[in-house]
Amino acid sequence: MEKVVILGTGPAGLTAAIYLARANMKPLVIEGTQPGGQLTLTTEVENFPGFVDGIMGPELMDNMRKQAERFGAEFKRGWVTDVDVSKKPYTLQVSGIGEIQTESLILSTGASARLLNIPGERENIGRGVSTCATCDGFFYRGKKVVIVGGGDSAMEEANFLTKFASEVKIVHRRDELRASKIMQDRAKENNKISWGLNNIPLEVLSDGMKVTGLKVLDNETGKEEIIETDGIFVAIGHTPNTAFLKGQIDTDDTGYINVIPGTTETNIPGVFACGDVQDRKYRQAITAAGTGCMAALDAERYLESNATHDWSKSL
């Protein structure tokens, strides 16, 4: 029997682990198939406070993990295949580990950026392909970049990138955008933004070190073209990693976990959510870490006020 189990090892989960371990709660952290979360796919992180010269994403995550371990957090590698939060204690089925029972649960499984799934894309993540303009835009000062997408997030990121890039080209497979009119108007009024509508992305091109272009199919002419670019930002949305919950936790229509405003509490007492799995808007490492702290404090207070087990005999 565990006091608290944390699912996920991104900035949110690791921050929760640090706080709970320091509170002598001995959290058990379950690492999924991508320990460290999306930051392990990022090269240099320059917007996380405390690192004047920046820090590599994998190094930041490794440091946070070691910090949690230093205070007594336990880490196990496995994939959660089933969760039962219908009764206490809560039960998890974890591949490679088996059944785990816990008094409380912190969900920090994050969200996965949707990718185009074209040749050259995954191989060049961190080398010119990005899914976060606010994370990586600074690296493209004075350079040409491409945004792939036609929704509000694509328009927002395109406008943001014009603060750094010399030219931003929006590529969308249709001739009409899905973005709201106000977001479209803002993009169309920006003289740094050009348009590549009716273009289907086919392949990310690189020289082996960095991105050099995007091959597209022109829907109108049927011809393949190459857009020369220094960077490609994929902005076609995110998918929260909540499918494994099988509807037991209240979510919105897109799968993001709903929490009680001002807290990390879900609709199930003793189950908390933090990081990108409940963040529809910001999706930054520092905001994820902040909600991880909140979840740890919420879980600690919950355990203290709902003590139902003699932990001294099981720990």
Phi, psi and omega in degrees: 000130179254152171288308184212135176245136178248126177258113178115144183230037170277192180303325181291307182297319181289324176295317176300320180296319179299311183295316182290324178294320178293336178272009179064032179269354177048060182293146171257124182251125178262118177272135178271209183282347180229074180304134181097346177071201186294337181293341177289346177264002181258141179281274184257131177255117184248357184246017174264120186305142175104352181240094187302318183260014182081174180207146178292140182306309179299324179293319178300314180294321179295320178296318180295321178296313180297324179296318178294319179296323179303325182267002173111007176291141179254136181244136174226140179269129179180171181237122182286120182259339181203145179227137174233107179247023181281342180208159179265146352289158179286147185239133177240138170255120186236124180297136180084350182237314183108211183273137176232133175249143184211150177281332180214162187217134175246120180265113178224049186277357172073191177223146181256128176294134176288134180250167181280337182057052176242159180304139176086351185286298184297324181297337185249013172296127184088355178234029180130343175255129183221156174243013183214102181294320181291336178282317193243357184303325183301330184287354184246031177299124178076011183246169178266134179226161178239137171249128177254119180150162182225011181262186181301319182296323178294318179294320180296316181290326178298314178297320179298317183293337178293347175291338184241309187287154177281332179208138178236122179249126178267121179250127180218141187288344180248173179268355177237144180269154176270349184294156177295157185301319182295323179288323176296316181298319179298318180291319182291335179276351181272116185286356175271352183259129174244172191233141176227064180282161182063027179244123178263119178296133182246322186198141172269127181258144178211167177260014182096343180242323183208163179291139178240340182185172176233122177274130182230159174253122178282115182297331184280319184261342183077008182261150174272139179227159177244123176263114179287131183203156177267341182204149179234121179253119181268117184231066181244020173106173179233154176239114179295142183274076183233003184300326183294343180283343174052043173077007182282338178251139181294126178229169173276185185295338182262359175103355178287137182289132175276132176239157176294126183310134179084001180222182172247015183285136174266190178284352178254119180303131180089359176245125186236155181228138180213163180079201188293342181292342177236006184253104181276347193245306192271306176053049178244155180300319185287323178289326176296315179299320179298316179288335174295320175298315180300316181297320179297315180293320177297317181293319180298314179295321179298313182296322180292327183267353181231038181297120181231008187216145177275090186294337182296338181270343185250350182252000000 
